[in-house]
PDB file of C-alpha atoms in Angstrom:
ATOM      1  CA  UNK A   1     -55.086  52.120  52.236  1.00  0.00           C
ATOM      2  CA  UNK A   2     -53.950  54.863  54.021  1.00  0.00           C
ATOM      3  CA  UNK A   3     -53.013  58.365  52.122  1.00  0.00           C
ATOM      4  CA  UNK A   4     -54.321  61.797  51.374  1.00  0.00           C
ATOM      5  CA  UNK A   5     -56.681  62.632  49.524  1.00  0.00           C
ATOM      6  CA  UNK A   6     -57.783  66.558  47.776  1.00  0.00           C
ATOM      7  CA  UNK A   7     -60.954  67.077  45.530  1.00  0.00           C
ATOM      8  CA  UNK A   8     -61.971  68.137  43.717  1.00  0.00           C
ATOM      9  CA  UNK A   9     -58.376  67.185  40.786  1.00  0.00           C
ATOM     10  CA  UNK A  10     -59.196  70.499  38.483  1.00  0.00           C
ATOM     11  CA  UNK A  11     -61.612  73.159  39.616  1.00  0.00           C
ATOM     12  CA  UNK A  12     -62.639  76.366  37.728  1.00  0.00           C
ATOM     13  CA  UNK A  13     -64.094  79.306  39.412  1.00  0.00           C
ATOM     14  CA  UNK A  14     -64.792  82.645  38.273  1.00  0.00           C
ATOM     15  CA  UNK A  15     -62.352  86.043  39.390  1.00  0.00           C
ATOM     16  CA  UNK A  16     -64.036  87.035  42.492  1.00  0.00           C
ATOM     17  CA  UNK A  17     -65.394  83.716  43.778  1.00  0.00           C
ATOM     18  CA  UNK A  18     -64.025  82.547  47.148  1.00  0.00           C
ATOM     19  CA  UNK A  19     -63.640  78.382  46.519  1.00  0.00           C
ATOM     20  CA  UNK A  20     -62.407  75.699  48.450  1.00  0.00           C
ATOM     21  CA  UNK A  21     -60.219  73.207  48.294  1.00  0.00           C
ATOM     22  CA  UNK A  22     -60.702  70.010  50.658  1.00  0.00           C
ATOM     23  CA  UNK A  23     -57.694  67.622  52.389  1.00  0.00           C
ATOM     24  CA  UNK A  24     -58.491  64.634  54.196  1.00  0.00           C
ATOM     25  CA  UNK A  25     -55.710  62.139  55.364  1.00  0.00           C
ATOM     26  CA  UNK A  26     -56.412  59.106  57.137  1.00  0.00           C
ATOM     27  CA  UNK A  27     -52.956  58.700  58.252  1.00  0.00           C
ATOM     28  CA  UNK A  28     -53.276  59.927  61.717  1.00  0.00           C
ATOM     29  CA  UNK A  29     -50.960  62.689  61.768  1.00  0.00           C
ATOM     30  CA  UNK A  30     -51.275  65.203  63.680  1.00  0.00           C
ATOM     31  CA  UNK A  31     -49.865  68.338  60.946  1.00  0.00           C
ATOM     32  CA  UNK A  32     -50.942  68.786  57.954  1.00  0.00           C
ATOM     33  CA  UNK A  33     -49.547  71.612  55.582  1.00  0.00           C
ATOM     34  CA  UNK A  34     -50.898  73.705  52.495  1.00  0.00           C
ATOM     35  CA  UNK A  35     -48.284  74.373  49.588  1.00  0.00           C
ATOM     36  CA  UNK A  36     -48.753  76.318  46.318  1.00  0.00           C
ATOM     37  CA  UNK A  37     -46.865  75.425  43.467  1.00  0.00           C
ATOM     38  CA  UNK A  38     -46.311  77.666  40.213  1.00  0.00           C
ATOM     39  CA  UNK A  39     -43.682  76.476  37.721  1.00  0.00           C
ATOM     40  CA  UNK A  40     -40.262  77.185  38.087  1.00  0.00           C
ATOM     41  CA  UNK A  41     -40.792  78.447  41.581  1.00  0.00           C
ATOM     42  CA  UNK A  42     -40.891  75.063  43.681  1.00  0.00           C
ATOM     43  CA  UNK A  43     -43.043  74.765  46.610  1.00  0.00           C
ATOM     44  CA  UNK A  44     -44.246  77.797  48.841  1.00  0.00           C
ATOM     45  CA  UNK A  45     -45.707  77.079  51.791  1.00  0.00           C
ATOM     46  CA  UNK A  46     -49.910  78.929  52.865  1.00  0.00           C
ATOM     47  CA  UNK A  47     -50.559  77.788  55.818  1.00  0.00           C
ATOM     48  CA  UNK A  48     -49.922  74.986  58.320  1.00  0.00           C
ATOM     49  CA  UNK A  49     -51.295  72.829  61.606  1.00  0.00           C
ATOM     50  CA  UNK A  50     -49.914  70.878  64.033  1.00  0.00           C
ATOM     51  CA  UNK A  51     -53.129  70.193  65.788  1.00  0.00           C
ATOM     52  CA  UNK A  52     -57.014  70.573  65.984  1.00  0.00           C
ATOM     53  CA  UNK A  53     -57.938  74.011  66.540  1.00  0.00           C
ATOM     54  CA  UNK A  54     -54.820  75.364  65.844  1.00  0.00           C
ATOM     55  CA  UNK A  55     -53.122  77.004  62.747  1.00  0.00           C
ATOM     56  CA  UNK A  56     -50.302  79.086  61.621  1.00  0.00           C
ATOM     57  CA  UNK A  57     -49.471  81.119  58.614  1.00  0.00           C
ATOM     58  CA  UNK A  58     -46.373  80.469  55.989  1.00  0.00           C
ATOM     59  CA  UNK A  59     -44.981  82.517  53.664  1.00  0.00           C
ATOM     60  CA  UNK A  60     -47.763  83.534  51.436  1.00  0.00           C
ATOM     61  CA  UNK A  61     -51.012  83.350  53.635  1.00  0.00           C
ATOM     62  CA  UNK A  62     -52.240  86.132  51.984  1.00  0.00           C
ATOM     63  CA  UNK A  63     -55.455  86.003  50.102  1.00  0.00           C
ATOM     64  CA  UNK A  64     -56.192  82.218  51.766  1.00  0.00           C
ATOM     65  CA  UNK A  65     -57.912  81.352  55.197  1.00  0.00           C
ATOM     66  CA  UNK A  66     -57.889  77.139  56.605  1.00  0.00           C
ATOM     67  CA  UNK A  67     -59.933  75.359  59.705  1.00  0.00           C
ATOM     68  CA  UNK A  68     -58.558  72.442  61.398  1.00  0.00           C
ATOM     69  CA  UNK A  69     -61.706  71.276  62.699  1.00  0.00           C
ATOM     70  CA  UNK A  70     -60.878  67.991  62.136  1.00  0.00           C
ATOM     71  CA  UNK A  71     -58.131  66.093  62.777  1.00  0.00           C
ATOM     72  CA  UNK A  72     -58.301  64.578  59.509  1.00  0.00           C
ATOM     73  CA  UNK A  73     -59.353  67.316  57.833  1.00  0.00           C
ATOM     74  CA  UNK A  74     -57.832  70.674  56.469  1.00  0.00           C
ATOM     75  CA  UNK A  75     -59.729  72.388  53.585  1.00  0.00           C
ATOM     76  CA  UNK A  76     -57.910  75.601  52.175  1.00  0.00           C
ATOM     77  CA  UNK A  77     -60.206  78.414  51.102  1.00  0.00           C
ATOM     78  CA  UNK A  78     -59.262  81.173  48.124  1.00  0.00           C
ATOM     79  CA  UNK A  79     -60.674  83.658  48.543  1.00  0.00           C
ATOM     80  CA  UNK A  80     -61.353  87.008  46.034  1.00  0.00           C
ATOM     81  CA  UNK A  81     -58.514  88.621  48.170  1.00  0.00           C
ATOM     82  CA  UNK A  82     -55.990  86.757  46.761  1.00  0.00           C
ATOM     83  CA  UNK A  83     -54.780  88.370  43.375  1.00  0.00           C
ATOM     84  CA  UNK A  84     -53.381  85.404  41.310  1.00  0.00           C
ATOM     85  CA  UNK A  85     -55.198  82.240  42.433  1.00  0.00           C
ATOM     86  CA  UNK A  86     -54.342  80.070  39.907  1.00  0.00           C
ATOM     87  CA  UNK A  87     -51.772  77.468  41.011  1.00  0.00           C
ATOM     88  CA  UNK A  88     -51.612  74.135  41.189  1.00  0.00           C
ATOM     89  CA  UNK A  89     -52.209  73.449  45.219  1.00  0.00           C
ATOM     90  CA  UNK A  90     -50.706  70.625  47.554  1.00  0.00           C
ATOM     91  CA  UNK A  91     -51.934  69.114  50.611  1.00  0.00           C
ATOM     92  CA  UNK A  92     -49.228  67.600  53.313  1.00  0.00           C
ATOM     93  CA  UNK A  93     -49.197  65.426  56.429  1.00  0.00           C
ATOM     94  CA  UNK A  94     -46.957  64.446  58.954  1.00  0.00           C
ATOM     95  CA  UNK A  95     -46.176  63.501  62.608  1.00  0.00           C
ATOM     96  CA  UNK A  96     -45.962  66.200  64.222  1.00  0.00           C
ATOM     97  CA  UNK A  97     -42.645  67.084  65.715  1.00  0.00           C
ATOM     98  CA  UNK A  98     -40.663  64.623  63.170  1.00  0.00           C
ATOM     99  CA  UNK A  99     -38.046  65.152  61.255  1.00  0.00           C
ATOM    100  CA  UNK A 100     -39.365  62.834  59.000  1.00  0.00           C
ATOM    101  CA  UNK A 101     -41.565  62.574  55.557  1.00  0.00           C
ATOM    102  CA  UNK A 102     -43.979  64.823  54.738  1.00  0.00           C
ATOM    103  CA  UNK A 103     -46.756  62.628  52.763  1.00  0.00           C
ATOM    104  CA  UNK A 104     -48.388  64.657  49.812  1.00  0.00           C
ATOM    105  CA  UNK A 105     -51.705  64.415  48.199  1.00  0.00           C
ATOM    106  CA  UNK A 106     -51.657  64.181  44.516  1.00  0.00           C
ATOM    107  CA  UNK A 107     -53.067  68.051  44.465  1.00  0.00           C
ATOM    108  CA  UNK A 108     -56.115  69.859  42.685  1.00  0.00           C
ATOM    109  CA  UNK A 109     -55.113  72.427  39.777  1.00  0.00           C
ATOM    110  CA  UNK A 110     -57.316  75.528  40.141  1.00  0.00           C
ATOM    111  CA  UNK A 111     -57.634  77.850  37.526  1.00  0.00           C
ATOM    112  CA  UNK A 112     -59.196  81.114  37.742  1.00  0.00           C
ATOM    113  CA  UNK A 113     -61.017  82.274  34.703  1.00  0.00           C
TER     114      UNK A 113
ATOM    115  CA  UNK B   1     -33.156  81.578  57.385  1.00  0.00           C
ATOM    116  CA  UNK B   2     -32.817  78.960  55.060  1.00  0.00           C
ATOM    117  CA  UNK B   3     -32.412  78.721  51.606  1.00  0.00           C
ATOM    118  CA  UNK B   4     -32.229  76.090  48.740  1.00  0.00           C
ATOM    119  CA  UNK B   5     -30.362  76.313  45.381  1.00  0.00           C
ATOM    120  CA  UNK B   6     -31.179  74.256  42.794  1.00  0.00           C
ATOM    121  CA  UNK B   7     -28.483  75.136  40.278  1.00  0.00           C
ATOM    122  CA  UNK B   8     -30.043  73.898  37.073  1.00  0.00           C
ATOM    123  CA  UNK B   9     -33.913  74.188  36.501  1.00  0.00           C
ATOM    124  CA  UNK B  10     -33.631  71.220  33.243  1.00  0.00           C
ATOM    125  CA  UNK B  11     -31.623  68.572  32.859  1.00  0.00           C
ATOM    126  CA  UNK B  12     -31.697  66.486  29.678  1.00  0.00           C
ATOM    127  CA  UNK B  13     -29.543  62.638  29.599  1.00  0.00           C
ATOM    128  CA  UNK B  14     -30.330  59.823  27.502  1.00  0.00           C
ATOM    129  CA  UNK B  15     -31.524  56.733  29.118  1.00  0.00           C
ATOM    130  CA  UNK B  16     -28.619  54.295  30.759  1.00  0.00           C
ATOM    131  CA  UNK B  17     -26.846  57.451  31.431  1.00  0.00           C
ATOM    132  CA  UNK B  18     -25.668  58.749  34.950  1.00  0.00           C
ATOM    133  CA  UNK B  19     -27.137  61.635  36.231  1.00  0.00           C
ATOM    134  CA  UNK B  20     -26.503  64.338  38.878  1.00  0.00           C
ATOM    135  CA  UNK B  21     -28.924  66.997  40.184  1.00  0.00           C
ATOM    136  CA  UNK B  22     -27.154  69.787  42.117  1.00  0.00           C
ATOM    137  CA  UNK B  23     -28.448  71.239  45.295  1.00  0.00           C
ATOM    138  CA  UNK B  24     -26.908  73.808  47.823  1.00  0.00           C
ATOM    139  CA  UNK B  25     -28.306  75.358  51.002  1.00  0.00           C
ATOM    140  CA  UNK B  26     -27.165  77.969  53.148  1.00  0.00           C
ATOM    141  CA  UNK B  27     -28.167  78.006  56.701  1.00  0.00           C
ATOM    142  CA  UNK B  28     -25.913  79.200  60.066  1.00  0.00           C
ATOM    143  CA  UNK B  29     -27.085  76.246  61.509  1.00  0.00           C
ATOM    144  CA  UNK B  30     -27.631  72.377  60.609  1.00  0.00           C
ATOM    145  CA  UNK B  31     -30.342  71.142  59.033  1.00  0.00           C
ATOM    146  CA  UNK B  32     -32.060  68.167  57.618  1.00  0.00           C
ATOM    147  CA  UNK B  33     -32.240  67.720  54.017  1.00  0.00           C
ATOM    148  CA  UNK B  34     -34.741  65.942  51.678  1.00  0.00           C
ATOM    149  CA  UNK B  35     -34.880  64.733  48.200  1.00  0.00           C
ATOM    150  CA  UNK B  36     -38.920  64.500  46.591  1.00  0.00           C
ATOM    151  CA  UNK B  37     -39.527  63.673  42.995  1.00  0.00           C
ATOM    152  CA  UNK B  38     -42.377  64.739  41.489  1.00  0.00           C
ATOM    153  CA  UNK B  39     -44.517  63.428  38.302  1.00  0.00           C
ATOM    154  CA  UNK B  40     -46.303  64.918  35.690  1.00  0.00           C
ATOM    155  CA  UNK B  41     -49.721  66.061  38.276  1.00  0.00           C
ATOM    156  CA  UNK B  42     -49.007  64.342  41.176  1.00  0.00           C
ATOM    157  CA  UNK B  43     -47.911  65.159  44.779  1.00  0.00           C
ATOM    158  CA  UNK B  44     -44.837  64.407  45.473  1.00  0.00           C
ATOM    159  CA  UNK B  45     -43.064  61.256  47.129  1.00  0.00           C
ATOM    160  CA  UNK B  46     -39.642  61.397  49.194  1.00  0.00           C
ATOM    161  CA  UNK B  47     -36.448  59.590  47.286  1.00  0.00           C
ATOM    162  CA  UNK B  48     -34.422  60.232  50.587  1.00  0.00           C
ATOM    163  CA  UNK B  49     -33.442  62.068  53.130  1.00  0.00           C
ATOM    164  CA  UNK B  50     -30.164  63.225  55.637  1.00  0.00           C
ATOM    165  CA  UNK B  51     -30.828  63.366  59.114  1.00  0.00           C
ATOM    166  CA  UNK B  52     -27.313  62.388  60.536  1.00  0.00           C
ATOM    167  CA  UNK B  53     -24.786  59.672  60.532  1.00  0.00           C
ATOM    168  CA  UNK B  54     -23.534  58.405  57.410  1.00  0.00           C
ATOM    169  CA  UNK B  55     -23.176  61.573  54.631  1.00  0.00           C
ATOM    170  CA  UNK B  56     -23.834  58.804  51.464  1.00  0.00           C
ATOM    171  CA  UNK B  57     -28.218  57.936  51.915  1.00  0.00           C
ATOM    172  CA  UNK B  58     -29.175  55.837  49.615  1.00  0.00           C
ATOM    173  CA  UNK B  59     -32.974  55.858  48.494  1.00  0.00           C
ATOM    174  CA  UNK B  60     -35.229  54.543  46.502  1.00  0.00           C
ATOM    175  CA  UNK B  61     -35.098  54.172  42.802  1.00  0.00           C
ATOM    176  CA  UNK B  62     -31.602  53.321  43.106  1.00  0.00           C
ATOM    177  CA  UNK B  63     -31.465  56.999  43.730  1.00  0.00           C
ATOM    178  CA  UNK B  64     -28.456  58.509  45.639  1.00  0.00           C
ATOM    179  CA  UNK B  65     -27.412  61.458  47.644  1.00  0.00           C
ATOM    180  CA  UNK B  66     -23.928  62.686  49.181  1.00  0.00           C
ATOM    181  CA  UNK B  67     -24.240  65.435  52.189  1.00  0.00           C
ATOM    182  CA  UNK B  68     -21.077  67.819  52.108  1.00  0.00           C
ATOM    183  CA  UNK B  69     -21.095  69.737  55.307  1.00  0.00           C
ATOM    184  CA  UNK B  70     -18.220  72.430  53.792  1.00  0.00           C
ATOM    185  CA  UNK B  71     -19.770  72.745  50.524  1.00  0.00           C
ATOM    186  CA  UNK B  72     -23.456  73.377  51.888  1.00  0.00           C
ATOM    187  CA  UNK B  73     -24.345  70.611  48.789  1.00  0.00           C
ATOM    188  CA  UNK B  74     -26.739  67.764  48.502  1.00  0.00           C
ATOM    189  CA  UNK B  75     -26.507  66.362  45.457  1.00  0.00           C
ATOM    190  CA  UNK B  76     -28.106  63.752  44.109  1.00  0.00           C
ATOM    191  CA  UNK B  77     -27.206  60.526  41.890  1.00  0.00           C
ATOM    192  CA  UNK B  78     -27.912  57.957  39.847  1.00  0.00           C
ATOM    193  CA  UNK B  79     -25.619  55.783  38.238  1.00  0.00           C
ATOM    194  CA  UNK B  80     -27.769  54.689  35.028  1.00  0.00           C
ATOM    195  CA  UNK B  81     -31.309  56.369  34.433  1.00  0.00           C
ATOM    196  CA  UNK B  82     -34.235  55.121  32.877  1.00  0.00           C
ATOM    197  CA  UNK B  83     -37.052  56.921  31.142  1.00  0.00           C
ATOM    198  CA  UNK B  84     -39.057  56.196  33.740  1.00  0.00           C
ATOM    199  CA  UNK B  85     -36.969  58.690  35.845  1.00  0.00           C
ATOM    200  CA  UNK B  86     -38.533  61.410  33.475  1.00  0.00           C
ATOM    201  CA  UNK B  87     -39.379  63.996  36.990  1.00  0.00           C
ATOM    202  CA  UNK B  88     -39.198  67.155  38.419  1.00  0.00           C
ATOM    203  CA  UNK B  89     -36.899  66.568  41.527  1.00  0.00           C
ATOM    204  CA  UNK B  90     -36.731  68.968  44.825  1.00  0.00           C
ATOM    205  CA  UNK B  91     -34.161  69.543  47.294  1.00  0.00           C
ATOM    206  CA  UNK B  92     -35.690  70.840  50.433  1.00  0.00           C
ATOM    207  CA  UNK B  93     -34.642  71.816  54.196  1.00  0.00           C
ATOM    208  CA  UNK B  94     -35.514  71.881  57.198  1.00  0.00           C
ATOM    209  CA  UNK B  95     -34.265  73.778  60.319  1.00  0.00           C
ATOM    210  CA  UNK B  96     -33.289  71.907  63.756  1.00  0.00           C
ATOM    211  CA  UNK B  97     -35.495  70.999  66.500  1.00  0.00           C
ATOM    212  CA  UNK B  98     -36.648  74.223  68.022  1.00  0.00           C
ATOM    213  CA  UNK B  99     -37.276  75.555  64.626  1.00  0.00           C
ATOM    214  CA  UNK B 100     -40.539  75.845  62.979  1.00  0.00           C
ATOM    215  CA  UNK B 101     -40.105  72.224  61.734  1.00  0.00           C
ATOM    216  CA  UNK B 102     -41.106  74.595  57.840  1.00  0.00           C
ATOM    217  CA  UNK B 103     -39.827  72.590  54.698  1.00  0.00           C
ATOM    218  CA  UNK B 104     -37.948  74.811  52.170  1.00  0.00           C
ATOM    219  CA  UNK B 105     -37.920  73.607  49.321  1.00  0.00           C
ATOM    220  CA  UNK B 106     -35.693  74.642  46.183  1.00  0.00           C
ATOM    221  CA  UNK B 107     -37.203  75.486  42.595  1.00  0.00           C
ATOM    222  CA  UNK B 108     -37.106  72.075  41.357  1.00  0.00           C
ATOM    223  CA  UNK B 109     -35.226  70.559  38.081  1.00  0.00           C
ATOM    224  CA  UNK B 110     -36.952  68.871  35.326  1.00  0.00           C
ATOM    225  CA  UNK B 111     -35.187  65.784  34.576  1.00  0.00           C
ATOM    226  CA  UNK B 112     -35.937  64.300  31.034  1.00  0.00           C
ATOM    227  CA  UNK B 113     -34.433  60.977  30.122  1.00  0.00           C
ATOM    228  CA  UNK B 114     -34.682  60.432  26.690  1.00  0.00           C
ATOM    229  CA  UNK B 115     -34.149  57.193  24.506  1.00  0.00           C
TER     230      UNK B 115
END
């Protein structure tokens, strides 16, 4: 079947770790999106991709650094910089230049102890 | 810039009931607009979408939405929910081609259907 998947579902880390947070989509789309979602506030978008070796920031890249490496891939790192890490974090594909669905991944819940 | 209203954050109906979630956007321009419902720690999944053409889209779920060009709304409706329905539901938008092809999305609304 083809989706997206993020791992680890919960992760813990420690103020002042860096951690990362993996996406992998088998979908064959060329973007692929990081979102951060607190409640009440919707969905705020980190960073973004339309193709390998190529990135861009969104509103609130601040604190978090990605690689596109991979086609497939897209892992999201958190690091110490960012002053209130704990969020509950979405992964998103598409094709690129469509005006079409975004496909989520069911998300990983950090929490920062 | 856009921008996405979602002008109640919880909505409570009892099952069989209809519903309506409100959503307005502002934006000097057009843009495409999405409906995604979201379960309890899950990603979410689109219910529908407005690209052009007709201003009723139907999606799925029996869900509906109604595009109102002088209103800047996108509300959306079901005739008779079930508990099943029991979401959090965004309205989201996204600028023309040219544009950064971004999603915004709004703050969401908790719908709880209740027996």
């Amino acid at each position: 079947d083809g989706g997206i998947t993020q791992s680890p579902k919960y992760l813990f880390r420690k103020e002042g770790q860096n951690v990362t947070l993996s996406c992998e989509q088998n979908l064959n789309h060329d973007a692929m999106y990081w979102y951060r979602q607190d409640p009440g506030q919707g969905l705020r978008l980190i960073y973004y991709s339309q193709i390998v070796n190529d990135f861009q920031k969104g509103d609130i890249a601040e604190g978090y650094s990605v690689s596109r490496e991979k086609k497939e891939s897209f892992p999201l790192t958190v690091t110490s910089a960012q002053k209130n890490p704990t969020a509950f974090y979405l992964c998103a594909s598409s094709i690129r230049d469509s005006y079409n669905e975004q496909f989520f991944g069911p998300g990983t819940r950090l929490t920062v102890l | 810039a856009q921008s996405v209203t979602q002008l109640d954050s919880q909505v409570p109906v009892f099952e069989e009931a209809p519903v309506e979630l409100r959503c307005n956007y502002s934006s000097s321009v057009s843009v495409y607009l999405f409906w995604y419902v979201q379960y309890p720690n899950q990603g979410l999944q689109l219910l529908l979408k407005y690209l052009s053409g007709s201003t009723l889209v139907k999606g799925i779920n029996g869900f509906e939405a109604e595009f109102n060009k002088s209103q800047t709304s996108f509300h959306l409706r079901k005739p008779s929910v079930h508990i099943s329905d029991t979401a959090e539901y965004f309205c989201a938008v996204m600028p023309p081609r040219g544009g950064s092809e971004k999603l915004v999305f709004g703050k969401g609304t908790k719908l709880t259907v209740n027996p």
